[in-house]
């Protein structure tokens, strides 16, 4: 047995040799990809980034499209540079920037590609493309940035930017990679999954000098990118542009809705900004400038600013009173200014007259009847019970909670509860005299402009609304929009109660907003002057038109502009005429709004 060991060892060596020879034959003769790989030194995996979907307005006009940009990618292990100064001059980058980017690339991976220089324009790429062969380890990848042909609706459309480390960590599907672009606000963020498309991958051969030698295995392993879905928004671009013009130089917001569908026709936040500034290589610089601007142009006022609703809230009080059988059309109160201040108008007034003349004392007394119903003999307890019951009814109007618009960061406003007053004053230490300012839309009441426009749509529809939204179609298919935007929300008020309300609103503009009167189109509206402890009051107006068959519901807030019948009512009336007629027949009113001298 001992004498056979050398023979066994020789047989083992012979078998191993045969295996190695067969393997070598396979590598050198049968599978030439390994020979090619040796000759070329590298196979590059290049991600093919898809074009984001386009965004159009409700009439098919282009709001957002794509412009190509080029990133210079680097594989640090393969990269070679002789003259750094020449490289930096050629690629228009400082030595410090080069060192910082190169160091970051090496820290990320020495063998995986990462971005060295971001967002070369087409002209920049044309200038440097012939020199890429001089720098092994460099190659170009194509991306796209957004472009806005009319520089409008920046807050509604949103913008894209480079994905953050935190967002990468939350990407459980591992779709994104460092350096990818993602929607950061507005529609771009909300519909990111639809707009982004699907990445593709290409494998190509490059030699030691970085020269492209063609696809690996004739593209057998390549996958094509799929462009993102195109979105048709509900925005009417002409109306949006007109509203932005009217609000130039002012602070506030305008929201216009199609009542029968909840589609947002215009969403203006003033001051606004040119969304083209938040694209391309200047993104960071321009974002910092906008973010540091004391006028806060990046702040999306229609969904994030919260104001006291002022007198327009009296309509809600009226409807709740009618529905609960507390108020009737003939319910009459004197304009008792010892209760709360009011302007001069005929007195006493019934419910119609209270709405028409916006009588504060009327609603002071009516609200007391809504709250103190003698459910408890303890006035403090009775007020608590009445307030919470009232709050529940108010919230059915879409107030006090986020409506669910297809935009991030929507605020819910505030409809105070008894728990709120317990925290502030202590349980059993507050009563009607503590909260009476709620009767006229002041005090702790807070609403967003979007909520007020939706409220106007409720009055136009006689008791229901669809959640306001900016999406109309996805790839031409209206059935692809989220189902929640097709759900009808009833507010719990019988439709016949709205007849008096609509009539009074139509009459009200002759009393408090005569500038808003529009010949041959009946506007039903209500002014408000929201108190502002920090300066001039805010001018507020909401309306719908035509009264007989409403096509548009609108809310306008102009900060520090005084009476609602001036700035807000005039702006709303012009917007209504623009949308319904397509043109303006009152140039003097337009000049008045553009001039902006409302408090003089």
Coordinates of C-alpha atoms in Angstrom, one line a residue:
X1 CA 0.0 0.0 0.0
X2 CA 2.9 2.3 0.9
X3 CA 4.5 1.7 -2.6
X4 CA 1.3 3.0 -4.4
X5 CA 1.4 6.5 -2.9
X6 CA 3.6 8.0 -5.7
X7 CA 1.3 6.6 -8.3
X8 CA -1.8 8.2 -6.7
X9 CA 0.0 11.5 -6.4
X10 CA 1.0 11.4 -10.1
X11 CA -2.6 10.6 -11.1
X12 CA -3.9 13.5 -9.1
X13 CA -1.4 15.9 -10.7
X14 CA -2.3 14.6 -14.1
X15 CA -6.1 15.1 -13.5
X16 CA -5.6 18.7 -12.2
X17 CA -3.5 19.5 -15.3
X18 CA -6.2 18.2 -17.6
X19 CA -8.8 20.4 -15.8
X20 CA -6.6 23.5 -16.1
X21 CA -5.9 22.8 -19.8
X22 CA -9.6 22.4 -20.6
X23 CA -10.3 25.7 -18.7
X24 CA -7.6 27.5 -20.6
X25 CA -8.9 26.2 -23.9
X26 CA -12.4 27.5 -23.0
X27 CA -11.1 30.9 -22.1
X28 CA -8.8 31.3 -25.1
X29 CA -10.7 29.6 -27.9
X30 CA -14.4 29.0 -27.1
X31 CA -15.3 32.1 -25.1
X32 CA -13.6 35.1 -26.7
X33 CA -15.2 37.6 -24.2
X34 CA -12.4 37.0 -21.8
X35 CA -9.8 37.7 -24.4
X36 CA -11.6 40.9 -25.4
X37 CA -11.8 41.9 -21.7
X38 CA -8.0 41.4 -21.4
X39 CA -7.4 43.3 -24.5
X40 CA -9.6 46.2 -23.6
X41 CA -8.9 46.1 -19.9
X42 CA -12.4 47.1 -18.7
X43 CA -16.1 46.6 -19.2
X44 CA -18.1 49.6 -18.1
X45 CA -21.6 49.4 -16.7
X46 CA -23.4 52.6 -17.7
X47 CA -26.8 53.4 -16.3
X48 CA -29.2 54.8 -19.0
X49 CA -31.2 57.4 -17.2
X50 CA -34.8 57.8 -18.5
X51 CA -36.4 61.1 -19.5
X52 CA -38.9 62.3 -16.9
X53 CA -42.4 62.5 -18.1
X54 CA -43.6 65.8 -19.5
X55 CA -46.2 68.0 -17.7
X56 CA -48.9 69.8 -19.7
X57 CA -51.7 72.1 -18.7
X58 CA -55.4 71.2 -19.0
X59 CA -55.5 72.4 -22.6
X60 CA -52.3 70.5 -23.7
X61 CA -49.9 73.4 -23.4
X62 CA -46.4 72.4 -22.3
X63 CA -45.5 73.4 -18.7
X64 CA -42.4 71.3 -18.1
X65 CA -40.1 69.5 -20.5
X66 CA -36.5 68.1 -20.4
X67 CA -33.1 69.4 -21.5
X68 CA -30.2 67.1 -21.8
X69 CA -27.1 67.5 -19.5
X70 CA -23.9 65.6 -19.3
X71 CA -22.1 64.3 -16.2
X72 CA -18.4 63.4 -16.3
X73 CA -18.1 60.1 -14.5
X74 CA -14.9 58.6 -13.1
X75 CA -13.6 55.2 -12.1
X76 CA -10.8 56.2 -9.7
X77 CA -8.7 53.0 -10.1
X78 CA -8.5 53.5 -13.9
X79 CA -8.1 57.3 -13.9
X80 CA -4.8 58.8 -14.9
X81 CA -4.0 62.5 -15.3
X82 CA -0.6 63.9 -16.0
X83 CA -1.0 67.7 -16.0
X84 CA -3.6 68.6 -13.4
X85 CA -3.6 72.3 -14.2
X86 CA -4.3 71.5 -17.9
X87 CA -7.1 69.2 -16.9
X88 CA -8.8 71.8 -14.6
X89 CA -8.5 74.5 -17.3
X90 CA -10.0 72.2 -19.9
X91 CA -12.9 71.1 -17.8
X92 CA -13.5 74.5 -16.3
X93 CA -13.0 73.4 -12.7
X94 CA -10.8 74.7 -9.9
X95 CA -8.0 72.6 -8.5
X96 CA -9.8 72.6 -5.1
X97 CA -13.0 71.4 -6.7
X98 CA -11.1 68.7 -8.6
X99 CA -9.4 67.4 -5.5
X100 CA -12.6 67.5 -3.5
X101 CA -14.6 65.6 -6.2
X102 CA -11.8 63.1 -6.8
X103 CA -11.4 62.4 -3.1
X104 CA -15.2 61.8 -2.7
X105 CA -15.2 59.5 -5.7
X106 CA -12.3 57.4 -4.2
X107 CA -14.1 57.3 -0.8
X108 CA -17.2 56.0 -2.5
X109 CA -15.4 53.3 -4.5
X110 CA -12.2 52.9 -6.4
X111 CA -13.7 50.5 -8.9
X112 CA -17.3 51.8 -9.2
X113 CA -18.1 54.9 -11.3
X114 CA -19.3 58.1 -9.6
X115 CA -19.7 61.7 -10.7
X116 CA -16.6 63.9 -11.0
X117 CA -18.2 66.9 -12.7
X118 CA -22.0 67.5 -12.8
X119 CA -24.3 69.0 -15.4
X120 CA -22.2 70.0 -18.4
X121 CA -24.4 71.7 -21.0
X122 CA -24.5 70.6 -24.6
X123 CA -22.0 73.2 -25.6
X124 CA -19.6 72.3 -22.7
X125 CA -19.8 68.6 -23.7
X126 CA -19.0 69.5 -27.4
X127 CA -16.0 71.4 -26.2
X128 CA -14.5 68.5 -24.1
X129 CA -15.6 65.3 -25.8
X130 CA -12.5 65.0 -28.1
X131 CA -10.2 65.2 -25.0
X132 CA -11.8 62.4 -23.0
X133 CA -9.5 59.8 -24.7
X134 CA -6.6 61.5 -22.9
X135 CA -8.0 60.6 -19.5
X136 CA -8.5 56.9 -18.8
X137 CA -11.2 56.2 -16.3
X138 CA -13.4 59.0 -17.5
X139 CA -16.7 58.7 -19.4
X140 CA -19.9 60.7 -20.0
X141 CA -23.4 59.8 -18.9
X142 CA -26.4 61.7 -20.1
X143 CA -29.2 62.9 -17.8
X144 CA -31.8 65.6 -18.2
X145 CA -32.9 68.7 -16.3
X146 CA -36.3 70.3 -16.2
X147 CA -37.1 73.4 -18.3
X148 CA -40.2 75.6 -18.0
X149 CA -41.1 77.4 -21.3
X150 CA -43.4 79.9 -19.6
X151 CA -41.6 80.2 -16.2
X152 CA -45.0 79.7 -14.4
X153 CA -46.6 77.7 -11.6
X154 CA -43.3 76.9 -9.8
X155 CA -45.0 76.2 -6.5
X156 CA -47.5 73.9 -8.0
X157 CA -45.2 72.0 -10.3
X158 CA -42.3 71.8 -7.9
X159 CA -38.7 71.1 -8.8
X160 CA -36.2 68.2 -8.8
X161 CA -32.8 68.0 -7.2
X162 CA -30.1 65.5 -6.3
X163 CA -31.2 62.8 -3.9
X164 CA -30.1 63.2 -0.3
X165 CA -28.4 60.6 1.9
X166 CA -31.5 60.3 4.0
X167 CA -33.7 59.7 0.9
X168 CA -31.3 57.0 -0.2
X169 CA -31.6 55.2 3.1
X170 CA -35.4 55.3 2.9
X171 CA -35.3 53.8 -0.7
X172 CA -36.2 50.3 0.3
X173 CA -36.5 49.3 -3.4
X174 CA -33.0 50.4 -4.1
X175 CA -34.1 52.2 -7.3
X176 CA -31.9 55.3 -6.7
X177 CA -28.2 55.7 -6.6
X178 CA -25.9 58.5 -5.4
X179 CA -26.2 61.5 -7.8
X180 CA -29.7 60.6 -9.0
X181 CA -32.3 63.3 -9.3
X182 CA -35.6 63.1 -7.6
X183 CA -38.7 65.3 -7.2
X184 CA -38.4 67.5 -4.1
X185 CA -41.6 69.5 -4.1
X186 CA -45.0 70.0 -5.8
X187 CA -46.2 67.6 -8.5
X188 CA -42.6 66.5 -9.1
X189 CA -42.5 65.0 -5.7
X190 CA -46.0 63.7 -5.3
X191 CA -46.0 61.9 -8.7
X192 CA -42.3 60.9 -8.6
X193 CA -43.0 57.2 -9.3
X194 CA -45.0 58.1 -12.4
X195 CA -42.6 60.8 -13.7
X196 CA -39.3 59.1 -13.1
X197 CA -39.6 56.3 -15.6
X198 CA -37.4 53.1 -15.5
X199 CA -33.6 53.0 -15.7
X200 CA -31.8 51.0 -18.3
X201 CA -28.2 49.6 -18.3
X202 CA -25.6 49.4 -21.0
X203 CA -22.3 47.5 -20.9
X204 CA -19.6 48.7 -23.1
X205 CA -15.9 47.8 -23.8
X206 CA -13.2 50.4 -23.4
X207 CA -9.5 50.1 -23.8
X208 CA -6.8 51.2 -21.5
X209 CA -7.0 54.7 -23.0
X210 CA -10.8 54.9 -22.3
X211 CA -11.7 54.6 -25.9
X212 CA -15.2 53.1 -26.5
X213 CA -14.8 49.8 -28.3
X214 CA -18.5 49.0 -28.6
X215 CA -21.1 47.1 -26.6
X216 CA -20.1 44.0 -24.6
X217 CA -21.4 40.9 -26.4
X218 CA -23.3 43.0 -28.9
X219 CA -25.5 44.4 -26.2
X220 CA -26.8 41.0 -25.1
X221 CA -27.1 42.1 -21.5
X222 CA -28.2 45.7 -22.1
X223 CA -31.7 46.9 -21.1
X224 CA -33.4 50.0 -22.5
X225 CA -34.6 52.8 -20.3
X226 CA -38.3 53.6 -20.2
X227 CA -39.4 57.2 -20.2
X228 CA -41.6 58.5 -17.4
X229 CA -45.3 58.9 -17.8
X230 CA -46.6 62.2 -19.1
X231 CA -48.9 64.1 -16.9
X232 CA -51.8 66.5 -17.8
X233 CA -52.4 68.8 -15.0
X234 CA -55.6 70.7 -14.1
X235 CA -53.9 74.0 -14.4
X236 CA -55.1 76.5 -17.0
X237 CA -51.8 78.1 -18.0
X238 CA -53.3 81.3 -19.3
X239 CA -55.3 81.9 -16.1
X240 CA -52.2 81.0 -14.0
X241 CA -50.0 83.5 -15.9
X242 CA -52.7 86.2 -15.6
X243 CA -53.0 85.6 -11.8
X244 CA -49.3 85.8 -11.3
X245 CA -49.2 89.1 -13.2
X246 CA -52.0 90.5 -11.0
X247 CA -50.2 89.4 -7.8
X248 CA -46.7 90.7 -8.9
X249 CA -45.2 92.9 -6.1
X250 CA -47.7 91.6 -3.5
X251 CA -47.8 88.9 -0.8
X252 CA -50.6 86.4 -0.7
X253 CA -52.2 83.7 -2.8
X254 CA -54.9 82.9 -5.3
X255 CA -56.6 79.5 -5.7
X256 CA -59.2 78.8 -8.3
X257 CA -61.1 75.5 -8.5
X258 CA -63.6 74.0 -11.0
X259 CA -66.4 73.3 -8.5
X260 CA -68.0 70.3 -10.2
X261 CA -64.7 68.3 -10.3
X262 CA -62.3 69.8 -7.7
X263 CA -59.8 70.4 -10.4
X264 CA -57.4 73.3 -9.5
X265 CA -57.4 75.9 -12.3
X266 CA -54.8 78.2 -10.8
X267 CA -52.6 78.1 -7.8
X268 CA -50.7 81.3 -7.2
X269 CA -48.3 82.0 -4.4
X270 CA -46.9 85.5 -4.2
X271 CA -44.1 86.3 -4.3
X272 CA -43.3 83.6 -6.8
X273 CA -40.1 82.6 -8.5
X274 CA -38.9 81.5 -11.9
X275 CA -38.6 77.6 -11.7
X276 CA -35.9 77.7 -14.4
X277 CA -33.6 79.0 -11.7
X278 CA -33.8 75.7 -9.8
X279 CA -32.4 73.6 -12.6
X280 CA -29.0 72.8 -13.9
X281 CA -25.6 73.7 -12.4
X282 CA -26.9 76.8 -10.7
X283 CA -29.5 75.0 -8.6
X284 CA -27.6 75.2 -5.2
X285 CA -26.6 78.9 -5.7
X286 CA -30.2 80.0 -6.7
X287 CA -31.8 77.9 -4.0
X288 CA -29.8 79.5 -1.3
X289 CA -30.6 82.9 -2.7
X290 CA -34.4 82.2 -2.7
X291 CA -34.3 80.5 0.7
X292 CA -32.5 83.5 2.3
X293 CA -34.9 86.0 0.7
X294 CA -37.0 87.6 3.6
X295 CA -40.1 87.7 1.4
X296 CA -40.0 83.8 1.4
X297 CA -40.7 83.1 -2.3
X298 CA -40.2 79.4 -1.8
X299 CA -43.1 79.3 0.8
X300 CA -46.1 77.7 -0.8
X301 CA -48.8 80.0 0.6
X302 CA -51.9 78.4 -0.9
X303 CA -51.4 75.2 1.1
X304 CA -49.0 76.3 3.9
X305 CA -50.0 79.8 5.0
X306 CA -52.7 80.0 7.6
X307 CA -54.9 83.0 8.2
X308 CA -58.0 83.9 10.1
X309 CA -60.8 83.5 7.6
X310 CA -62.5 86.7 8.7
X311 CA -66.1 87.5 7.6
X312 CA -66.3 84.9 4.9
X313 CA -66.6 82.4 7.7
X314 CA -70.0 83.9 8.5
X315 CA -71.5 81.8 5.6
X316 CA -70.5 78.6 7.4
X317 CA -72.1 79.9 10.6
X318 CA -75.3 80.7 8.7
X319 CA -75.5 77.2 7.1
X320 CA -75.0 75.4 10.4
X321 CA -77.6 77.5 12.0
X322 CA -80.1 76.8 9.2
X323 CA -79.5 73.1 9.3
X324 CA -79.8 72.8 13.0
X325 CA -83.0 74.9 13.1
X326 CA -81.4 77.6 15.2
X327 CA -81.5 80.2 12.5
X328 CA -84.2 80.9 10.0
X329 CA -84.4 83.3 7.0
X330 CA -86.5 85.7 9.2
X331 CA -84.2 85.5 12.2
X332 CA -83.5 89.2 13.0
X333 CA -81.0 90.9 15.3
X334 CA -80.1 94.5 15.9
X335 CA -76.6 95.7 14.9
X336 CA -75.6 96.2 18.5
X337 CA -72.1 97.6 18.4
X338 CA -71.7 97.3 22.1
X339 CA -71.2 93.6 21.5
X340 CA -68.6 93.9 18.7
X341 CA -67.5 96.6 16.3
X342 CA -69.3 96.9 13.0
X343 CA -69.5 99.3 10.1
X344 CA -72.6 101.4 9.4
X345 CA -75.5 99.7 7.7
X346 CA -79.3 99.4 8.1
X347 CA -80.4 97.8 11.4
X348 CA -82.0 95.4 12.4
X349 CA -81.2 92.8 9.8
X350 CA -82.5 89.3 9.0
X351 CA -80.2 86.5 7.8
X352 CA -80.1 87.7 4.2
X353 CA -79.3 91.2 5.4
X354 CA -76.6 90.0 7.8
X355 CA -74.8 88.3 4.9
X356 CA -75.2 91.2 2.5
X357 CA -74.0 93.7 5.1
X358 CA -71.5 91.4 6.9
X359 CA -73.0 92.4 10.3
X360 CA -70.6 91.4 13.1
X361 CA -73.2 91.8 16.0
X362 CA -75.6 89.6 14.2
X363 CA -73.2 86.7 14.1
X364 CA -72.1 87.4 17.7
X365 CA -75.7 86.8 18.8
X366 CA -76.3 83.9 16.3
X367 CA -73.1 82.1 17.4
X368 CA -74.2 82.3 21.0
X369 CA -77.4 80.5 20.1
X370 CA -75.4 77.8 18.3
X371 CA -73.1 77.3 21.2
X372 CA -75.2 77.8 24.3
X373 CA -78.2 75.5 23.9
X374 CA -78.8 74.9 27.6
X375 CA -77.8 71.3 27.4
X376 CA -76.2 71.9 30.9
X377 CA -77.3 74.4 33.6
X378 CA -73.5 75.1 34.1
X379 CA -72.6 77.8 31.5
X380 CA -69.0 76.6 31.4
X381 CA -70.0 73.0 30.7
X382 CA -72.7 74.1 28.3
X383 CA -70.2 76.1 26.3
X384 CA -67.8 73.2 26.2
X385 CA -70.5 70.8 24.9
X386 CA -71.8 73.3 22.4
X387 CA -68.3 74.2 21.0
X388 CA -67.3 70.6 20.4
X389 CA -70.6 69.9 18.6
X390 CA -70.2 73.0 16.5
X391 CA -66.6 72.0 15.7
X392 CA -67.6 68.6 14.4
X393 CA -70.0 70.3 12.0
X394 CA -67.4 72.8 10.8
X395 CA -64.9 70.2 10.0
X396 CA -67.2 68.5 7.5
X397 CA -66.6 71.6 5.4
X398 CA -63.0 70.5 4.9
X399 CA -61.7 72.8 7.6
X400 CA -59.4 71.9 10.5
X401 CA -57.8 69.0 8.6
X402 CA -55.7 68.6 5.5
X403 CA -57.9 68.3 2.4
X404 CA -55.5 65.8 0.7
X405 CA -54.4 67.8 -2.3
X406 CA -51.7 66.1 -4.4
X407 CA -48.8 68.2 -3.0
X408 CA -46.6 67.6 0.0
X409 CA -46.6 69.7 3.2
X410 CA -50.3 70.8 3.1
X411 CA -51.3 72.4 6.4
X412 CA -54.6 71.6 8.1
X413 CA -55.4 74.9 9.7
X414 CA -57.1 75.1 13.1
X415 CA -60.6 74.8 14.4
X416 CA -60.2 75.0 18.2
X417 CA -61.7 72.4 20.5
X418 CA -62.7 72.5 24.2
X419 CA -59.4 70.7 24.9
X420 CA -57.5 73.6 23.4
X421 CA -59.3 76.2 25.7
X422 CA -58.8 73.8 28.7
X423 CA -55.1 73.9 28.1
X424 CA -55.1 77.7 27.8
X425 CA -57.5 78.8 30.5
X426 CA -58.1 75.6 32.6
X427 CA -61.0 73.3 32.5
X428 CA -64.2 75.1 33.7
X429 CA -62.7 78.5 33.4
X430 CA -63.9 79.7 30.0
X431 CA -67.3 80.3 28.5
X432 CA -68.9 82.1 25.5
X433 CA -67.4 85.5 26.3
X434 CA -64.0 83.8 25.9
X435 CA -64.6 82.5 22.4
X436 CA -67.0 84.9 20.8
X437 CA -64.4 86.1 18.2
X438 CA -64.9 82.8 16.5
X439 CA -68.4 84.0 15.5
X440 CA -66.9 86.4 12.9
X441 CA -63.9 84.2 11.7
X442 CA -61.3 85.6 14.1
X443 CA -59.6 84.4 17.2
X444 CA -58.1 80.9 17.1
X445 CA -59.6 80.0 13.7
X446 CA -57.0 79.4 11.0
X447 CA -57.5 78.3 7.4
X448 CA -55.4 77.9 4.3
X449 CA -56.3 79.7 1.0
X450 CA -56.9 76.2 -0.5
X451 CA -59.5 75.4 2.1
X452 CA -61.3 78.7 1.5
X453 CA -61.4 78.1 -2.3
X454 CA -62.8 74.7 -1.6
X455 CA -65.3 76.3 0.7
X456 CA -66.4 78.5 -2.1
X457 CA -66.8 75.3 -4.3
X458 CA -69.0 73.8 -1.6
X459 CA -71.3 76.9 -1.7
X460 CA -71.4 76.7 -5.5
X461 CA -72.3 73.0 -5.4
X462 CA -74.9 73.4 -2.7
X463 CA -73.3 71.1 -0.2
X464 CA -70.6 68.9 -1.6
X465 CA -67.0 69.0 -2.9
X466 CA -64.4 66.8 -4.5
X467 CA -60.9 66.9 -3.0
X468 CA -59.0 69.6 -4.8
X469 CA -56.3 68.2 -7.0
X470 CA -53.7 69.1 -9.8
X471 CA -53.8 65.9 -11.7
X472 CA -56.2 65.4 -14.7
X473 CA -54.7 62.6 -16.7
X474 CA -51.7 60.2 -16.7
X475 CA -50.4 59.3 -20.2
X476 CA -53.7 60.5 -21.6
X477 CA -55.8 58.3 -19.3
X478 CA -58.1 60.0 -16.8
X479 CA -58.7 56.7 -15.0
X480 CA -55.1 56.6 -13.7
X481 CA -55.5 59.5 -11.3
X482 CA -55.9 58.5 -7.6
X483 CA -59.4 57.3 -6.8
X484 CA -59.7 59.7 -3.9
X485 CA -60.1 62.6 -6.3
X486 CA -63.3 61.1 -7.6
X487 CA -65.0 60.7 -4.3
X488 CA -67.9 63.1 -3.5
X489 CA -67.8 64.6 0.0
X490 CA -71.2 65.7 1.5
X491 CA -71.0 68.4 4.2
X492 CA -74.2 67.5 5.9
X493 CA -76.3 70.6 4.9
X494 CA -79.5 70.2 3.0
X495 CA -79.2 71.7 -0.5
X496 CA -82.3 74.0 -0.2
X497 CA -80.5 76.0 2.6
X498 CA -78.0 77.1 0.0
X499 CA -80.6 79.0 -2.1
X500 CA -80.7 81.9 0.4
X501 CA -77.0 81.8 0.9
X502 CA -76.3 82.0 -2.9
X503 CA -78.8 84.9 -3.3
X504 CA -77.3 86.8 -0.4
X505 CA -73.7 86.3 -1.7
X506 CA -74.7 87.5 -5.1
X507 CA -76.2 90.6 -3.5
X508 CA -73.4 91.1 -1.0
X509 CA -70.8 92.2 -3.6
X510 CA -73.0 95.3 -4.4
X511 CA -72.7 96.3 -0.7
X512 CA -69.1 95.4 0.3
X513 CA -67.3 94.6 -3.1
X514 CA -68.8 96.9 -5.7
X515 CA -65.6 96.7 -7.7
X516 CA -66.2 93.0 -8.2
X517 CA -69.5 93.4 -10.1
X518 CA -69.2 92.0 -13.6
X519 CA -71.7 92.9 -16.3
X520 CA -73.7 89.9 -17.6
X521 CA -72.0 87.4 -15.2
X522 CA -73.5 87.1 -11.8
X523 CA -70.8 86.6 -9.1
X524 CA -71.7 85.3 -5.7
X525 CA -69.1 86.3 -3.2
X526 CA -68.2 87.4 0.3
X527 CA -65.5 89.9 1.4
X528 CA -63.4 89.5 4.5
X529 CA -60.9 91.7 6.3
X530 CA -58.7 89.4 8.4
X531 CA -57.3 91.2 11.4
X532 CA -53.5 91.3 11.5
X533 CA -51.8 92.4 14.8
X534 CA -48.5 92.8 13.0
X535 CA -49.5 95.5 10.4
X536 CA -52.3 96.3 8.0
X537 CA -55.1 93.8 7.8
X538 CA -55.3 91.1 5.1
X539 CA -57.7 91.6 2.2
X540 CA -59.9 88.5 1.7
X541 CA -62.5 87.5 -0.9
X542 CA -64.0 84.3 -2.1
X543 CA -66.6 83.8 -4.8
X544 CA -68.0 81.5 -7.5
X545 CA -69.5 82.3 -10.9
X546 CA -71.7 82.3 -12.8
X547 CA -74.2 81.9 -9.9
X548 CA -76.6 80.0 -12.1
X549 CA -74.1 77.4 -13.4
X550 CA -70.8 77.8 -11.5
X551 CA -67.6 77.2 -13.6
X552 CA -65.1 78.6 -11.2
X553 CA -64.7 79.0 -7.4
X554 CA -61.9 81.3 -6.2
X555 CA -60.3 82.5 -3.0
X556 CA -57.9 85.5 -2.8
X557 CA -55.7 86.6 0.1
X558 CA -53.6 89.7 -0.3
X559 CA -51.6 90.4 2.8
X560 CA -51.5 93.9 4.4
X561 CA -53.9 95.2 1.8
X562 CA -56.8 96.3 4.0
X563 CA -60.4 95.9 3.1
X564 CA -61.5 92.7 1.3
X565 CA -63.6 94.7 -1.2
X566 CA -60.5 96.3 -2.6
X567 CA -57.5 94.2 -3.4
X568 CA -58.9 90.7 -3.0
X569 CA -62.3 91.3 -4.6
X570 CA -60.9 93.2 -7.6
X571 CA -58.3 90.4 -8.2
X572 CA -60.9 87.7 -8.0
X573 CA -63.3 89.4 -10.3
X574 CA -60.6 89.9 -13.0
X575 CA -59.6 86.2 -12.7
X576 CA -63.3 85.1 -13.1
X577 CA -63.7 87.3 -16.2
X578 CA -60.4 86.0 -17.6
X579 CA -61.4 82.4 -17.2
X580 CA -65.0 82.7 -18.4
X581 CA -64.6 85.2 -21.2
X582 CA -61.0 84.7 -22.1
X583 CA -60.3 88.4 -22.1
X584 CA -60.6 91.5 -19.9
X585 CA -63.2 94.3 -20.5
X586 CA -62.2 96.5 -17.5
X587 CA -58.7 97.8 -18.1
X588 CA -59.1 100.5 -15.4
X589 CA -59.8 97.8 -12.7
X590 CA -56.7 95.8 -14.0
X591 CA -54.6 99.0 -13.7
X592 CA -55.9 99.5 -10.2
X593 CA -54.9 96.0 -9.1
X594 CA -51.5 96.2 -10.8
X595 CA -50.7 99.5 -9.1
X596 CA -51.4 98.0 -5.7
X597 CA -52.3 101.1 -3.8
X598 CA -55.1 99.5 -1.9
X599 CA -54.9 101.1 1.6
X600 CA -55.0 104.7 0.4

